[in-house]
Short mmCIF file of C-alpha atoms in Angstrom, two decimals:
data_model
loop_
_atom_site.label_atom_id
_atom_site.label_comp_id
_atom_site.label_asym_id
_atom_site.label_seq_id
_atom_site.Cartn_x
_atom_site.Cartn_y
_atom_site.Cartn_z
CA UNK X 228 -45.03 29.77 33.83
CA UNK X 229 -47.90 32.09 32.99
CA UNK X 230 -48.79 34.66 35.63
CA UNK X 231 -50.71 37.89 35.76
CA UNK X 232 -54.29 39.09 35.29
CA UNK X 233 -54.31 38.26 31.58
CA UNK X 234 -52.84 34.76 31.86
CA UNK X 235 -56.20 33.02 32.25
CA UNK X 236 -57.60 34.84 29.22
CA UNK X 237 -54.63 33.73 27.15
CA UNK X 238 -54.92 30.12 28.34
CA UNK X 239 -58.62 30.12 27.41
CA UNK X 240 -57.72 31.45 23.97
CA UNK X 241 -55.08 28.74 23.57
CA UNK X 242 -57.72 26.17 24.48
CA UNK X 243 -59.71 27.17 21.43
CA UNK X 244 -56.52 27.22 19.37
CA UNK X 245 -55.71 23.62 20.31
CA UNK X 246 -59.27 22.52 19.48
CA UNK X 247 -59.01 24.17 16.07
CA UNK X 248 -55.56 22.67 15.51
CA UNK X 249 -56.97 19.21 16.20
CA UNK X 250 -59.80 19.80 13.74
CA UNK X 251 -57.56 21.20 10.98
CA UNK X 252 -55.13 18.27 11.12
CA UNK X 253 -57.82 15.68 11.91
CA UNK X 254 -55.86 14.30 14.87
CA UNK X 255 -57.20 13.50 18.35
CA UNK X 256 -54.25 15.01 20.25
CA UNK X 257 -53.16 18.65 20.13
CA UNK X 258 -50.92 19.93 22.93
CA UNK X 259 -49.13 23.09 23.94
CA UNK X 260 -46.25 21.90 26.10
CA UNK X 261 -44.20 24.30 28.21
CA UNK X 262 -40.54 23.71 29.02
CA UNK X 263 -40.01 23.78 32.79
CA UNK X 264 -36.86 23.16 34.87
CA UNK X 265 -38.53 20.11 36.44
CA UNK X 266 -39.90 18.74 33.16
CA UNK X 267 -42.32 19.48 30.37
CA UNK X 268 -45.76 20.65 31.50
CA UNK X 269 -48.89 20.39 29.37
CA UNK X 270 -50.20 23.95 29.44
CA UNK X 271 -53.22 23.37 27.19
CA UNK X 272 -54.70 20.35 25.44
CA UNK X 273 -57.63 20.03 23.06
CA UNK X 274 -61.03 18.73 24.15
CA UNK X 275 -61.35 15.18 22.86
CA UNK X 276 -62.31 12.05 24.78
CA UNK X 277 -59.70 10.12 22.78
CA UNK X 278 -56.95 12.41 24.10
CA UNK X 279 -55.42 10.87 27.26
CA UNK X 280 -53.51 14.03 28.19
CA UNK X 281 -54.81 16.68 30.56
CA UNK X 282 -53.88 20.33 31.01
CA UNK X 283 -51.64 20.99 33.98
CA UNK X 284 -50.04 17.54 34.02
CA UNK X 285 -46.34 16.88 33.58
CA UNK X 286 -45.11 14.56 30.85
CA UNK X 287 -43.25 11.51 32.11
CA UNK X 288 -39.73 10.83 30.92
CA UNK X 289 -40.68 7.41 29.51
CA UNK X 290 -43.55 8.85 27.45
CA UNK X 291 -42.97 8.77 23.69
CA UNK X 292 -44.49 12.23 23.13
CA UNK X 293 -42.29 13.61 25.90
CA UNK X 294 -39.20 12.20 24.16
CA UNK X 295 -40.32 13.69 20.84
CA UNK X 296 -41.01 17.09 22.47
CA UNK X 297 -37.52 16.99 23.94
CA UNK X 298 -36.17 16.33 20.45
CA UNK X 299 -38.10 19.35 19.11
CA UNK X 300 -36.72 21.60 21.85
CA UNK X 301 -33.13 20.37 21.54
CA UNK X 302 -33.09 20.57 17.73
CA UNK X 303 -35.10 23.82 17.74
CA UNK X 304 -36.90 22.76 14.58
CA UNK X 305 -39.97 20.88 13.37
CA UNK X 306 -40.01 17.14 14.03
CA UNK X 307 -42.33 14.74 12.15
CA UNK X 308 -42.72 11.02 12.73
CA UNK X 309 -45.06 8.58 10.99
CA UNK X 310 -46.02 4.95 11.68
CA UNK X 311 -44.53 4.97 15.16
CA UNK X 312 -44.66 1.56 16.85
CA UNK X 313 -44.79 2.95 20.38
CA UNK X 314 -47.22 2.39 23.23
CA UNK X 315 -49.71 5.18 23.76
CA UNK X 316 -49.19 7.48 26.78
CA UNK X 317 -49.55 5.86 30.17
CA UNK X 318 -51.62 8.84 31.37
CA UNK X 319 -54.79 6.93 30.39
CA UNK X 320 -54.70 3.17 31.13
CA UNK X 321 -57.72 2.66 28.87
CA UNK X 322 -55.58 3.61 25.87
CA UNK X 323 -52.47 1.56 26.59
CA UNK X 324 -53.35 -0.86 23.77
CA UNK X 325 -53.20 1.91 21.16
CA UNK X 326 -50.12 2.69 19.12
CA UNK X 327 -48.84 6.19 18.47
CA UNK X 328 -49.00 6.56 14.71
CA UNK X 329 -48.17 10.16 13.78
CA UNK X 330 -46.43 13.03 15.56
CA UNK X 331 -45.74 16.58 14.37
CA UNK X 332 -44.13 19.11 16.70
CA UNK X 333 -42.76 22.64 16.31
CA UNK X 334 -40.78 24.74 18.80
CA UNK X 335 -42.35 27.82 20.38
CA UNK X 336 -40.19 30.79 21.40
CA UNK X 337 -40.76 33.57 23.89
CA UNK X 338 -40.51 37.29 23.25
CA UNK X 339 -36.72 37.32 23.64
CA UNK X 340 -36.20 34.22 21.51
CA UNK X 341 -35.96 31.90 24.51
CA UNK X 342 -37.30 28.36 24.24
CA UNK X 343 -40.85 28.37 25.60
CA UNK X 344 -42.06 24.91 24.61
CA UNK X 345 -43.66 22.85 21.84
CA UNK X 346 -46.90 22.72 19.88
CA UNK X 347 -47.56 19.16 18.81
CA UNK X 348 -50.28 17.00 17.27
CA UNK X 349 -50.51 13.22 17.32
CA UNK X 350 -52.75 10.34 16.33
CA UNK X 351 -53.02 6.63 17.13
CA UNK X 352 -53.16 3.74 14.72
CA UNK X 353 -55.99 2.01 16.59
CA UNK X 354 -58.26 5.06 16.85
CA UNK X 355 -61.54 4.85 14.96
CA UNK X 356 -62.05 7.43 12.23
CA UNK X 357 -65.16 9.51 12.70
CA UNK X 358 -66.15 8.80 9.10
CA UNK X 359 -66.99 5.29 10.26
CA UNK X 360 -69.22 6.79 12.94
CA UNK X 361 -71.20 9.71 11.46
CA UNK X 362 -72.92 10.42 14.78
CA UNK X 363 -69.61 11.25 16.48
CA UNK X 364 -68.89 14.95 17.08
CA UNK X 365 -65.18 14.32 17.56
CA UNK X 366 -62.65 15.24 14.86
CA UNK X 367 -61.22 12.53 12.67
CA UNK X 368 -58.52 10.68 14.60
CA UNK X 369 -56.15 10.25 11.70
CA UNK X 370 -55.83 11.94 8.32
CA UNK X 371 -56.75 9.96 5.18
CA UNK X 372 -53.98 7.53 4.30
CA UNK X 373 -52.87 9.36 1.14
CA UNK X 374 -53.52 12.90 2.31
CA UNK X 375 -50.36 14.94 3.02
CA UNK X 376 -50.27 16.80 6.32
CA UNK X 377 -50.27 20.57 5.57
CA UNK X 378 -47.23 21.23 7.75
CA UNK X 379 -47.09 24.91 6.82
CA UNK X 380 -50.36 25.44 8.68
CA UNK X 381 -48.87 24.47 12.02
CA UNK X 382 -46.52 27.43 11.69
CA UNK X 383 -49.58 29.67 11.67
CA UNK X 384 -50.75 28.23 14.98
CA UNK X 385 -47.24 28.67 16.36
CA UNK X 386 -47.31 32.34 15.30
CA UNK X 387 -50.59 32.82 17.20
CA UNK X 388 -49.08 31.49 20.42
CA UNK X 389 -45.84 33.45 20.02
CA UNK X 390 -47.85 36.62 19.33
CA UNK X 391 -49.74 36.07 22.60
CA UNK X 392 -46.45 35.58 24.46
CA UNK X 393 -45.20 38.86 23.00
CA UNK X 394 -48.40 40.60 24.12
CA UNK X 395 -48.12 39.15 27.64
CA UNK X 396 -44.52 40.36 27.89
CA UNK X 397 -45.57 43.88 26.84
CA UNK X 398 -48.45 43.89 29.33
CA UNK X 399 -46.15 42.76 32.13
CA UNK X 400 -43.66 45.49 31.22
CA UNK X 401 -46.38 48.15 31.11
CA UNK X 402 -47.81 46.99 34.45
CA UNK X 403 -44.36 46.93 36.01
CA UNK X 404 -43.63 50.46 34.78
CA UNK X 405 -46.83 51.74 36.36
CA UNK X 406 -45.90 50.26 39.74
CA UNK X 407 -42.19 51.04 39.94
CA UNK X 408 -40.07 54.15 40.16
CA UNK X 409 -38.08 54.85 36.99
CA UNK X 410 -34.95 55.93 38.87
CA UNK X 411 -34.56 53.21 41.49
CA UNK X 412 -36.72 50.36 40.18
CA UNK X 413 -38.38 49.97 43.58
CA UNK X 414 -42.15 50.14 44.00
CA UNK X 415 -43.65 53.62 43.77
CA UNK X 416 -46.51 54.79 45.97
CA UNK X 417 -49.11 52.97 43.88
CA UNK X 418 -47.04 49.80 43.90
CA UNK X 419 -46.49 50.11 47.64
CA UNK X 420 -50.23 50.46 48.27
CA UNK X 421 -51.03 47.36 46.21
CA UNK X 422 -48.20 45.29 47.70
CA UNK X 423 -48.88 46.34 51.27
CA UNK X 424 -52.59 45.46 50.95
CA UNK X 425 -51.70 42.01 49.65
CA UNK X 426 -49.23 41.53 52.48
CA UNK X 427 -51.76 42.75 55.05
CA UNK X 428 -54.49 40.33 53.98
CA UNK X 429 -51.99 37.49 53.59
CA UNK X 430 -50.80 38.17 57.15
CA UNK X 431 -54.35 38.08 58.48
CA UNK X 432 -55.10 34.88 56.61
CA UNK X 433 -51.97 33.08 57.86
CA UNK X 434 -51.89 34.83 61.27
CA UNK X 435 -48.39 36.11 60.49
CA UNK X 436 -46.84 39.26 61.90
CA UNK X 437 -45.07 41.77 59.71
CA UNK X 438 -43.81 45.33 59.95
CA UNK X 439 -43.36 48.37 57.72
CA UNK X 440 -40.17 50.38 57.73
CA UNK X 441 -40.34 53.99 56.54
CA UNK X 442 -37.08 55.76 55.71
CA UNK X 443 -36.49 59.41 54.94
CA UNK X 444 -33.32 60.88 53.40
CA UNK X 445 -32.28 63.98 55.29
CA UNK X 446 -30.59 66.94 53.62
CA UNK X 447 -31.29 65.67 50.07
CA UNK X 448 -31.93 69.23 48.85
CA UNK X 449 -28.54 70.23 50.18
CA UNK X 450 -26.89 67.40 48.26
CA UNK X 451 -28.65 68.52 45.07
CA UNK X 452 -27.69 72.15 45.58
CA UNK X 453 -24.03 71.53 46.41
CA UNK X 454 -23.19 68.52 44.21
CA UNK X 455 -25.88 68.52 41.51
CA UNK X 456 -28.99 66.48 40.83
CA UNK X 457 -27.05 63.58 39.34
CA UNK X 458 -25.30 63.12 42.67
CA UNK X 459 -28.65 63.46 44.44
CA UNK X 460 -30.08 60.76 42.18
CA UNK X 461 -27.10 58.55 42.96
CA UNK X 462 -27.76 59.04 46.69
CA UNK X 463 -31.38 57.97 46.23
CA UNK X 464 -30.40 54.89 44.20
CA UNK X 465 -27.73 53.97 46.77
CA UNK X 466 -30.28 54.19 49.56
CA UNK X 467 -32.78 52.09 47.59
CA UNK X 468 -30.16 49.44 46.88
CA UNK X 469 -29.18 49.37 50.55
CA UNK X 470 -32.80 48.84 51.55
#
């Protein structure tokens, strides 16, 4: 889902964002879930030993949080649930006795408005509040019983993630422009050098054979002189498309 030289930096930033989100809402689970064709993948999760989810895993269809994330994506709006009488995620057998108590999820959109995934937070009714254990460094597992959840704050965290997605899209576009020819869209000389080096080392590593084909357009100047540069450009694009 996330590729490119800046993807790891963004994922590391989102890691800190999920940790802060967990602290702000005093919940042990904070997830950034990405919508994939094969299911919903947990891109980033907060660091908390009470959180049974792990980054890079795929949510199961019978998981309550997965069902709620699907509801967020399908409705394309915030979903909140309280006092849920549902078994905790099966990702961590040690937590199967816990009950999912609270869930808040908001949809995340990509640069073009497409559905990217969900930011969600959750807590369990059987988790122990850190106020009962002052030596614990973990965030409180559930907000105070009468304290309202500041739902407007989760929109701020969503804006941070969507801003990063916008930045990644711009970086990909800028990188692509520097490697491709404006007229034909095929790789320019710089792009060819980078791609051919990757292919060369990949071939050596896998002991695969490959070949380069070099093509030259004869009489292109004559086409430009007799029919105009627009026709010459069309000849170049036609050749590129044929290749």
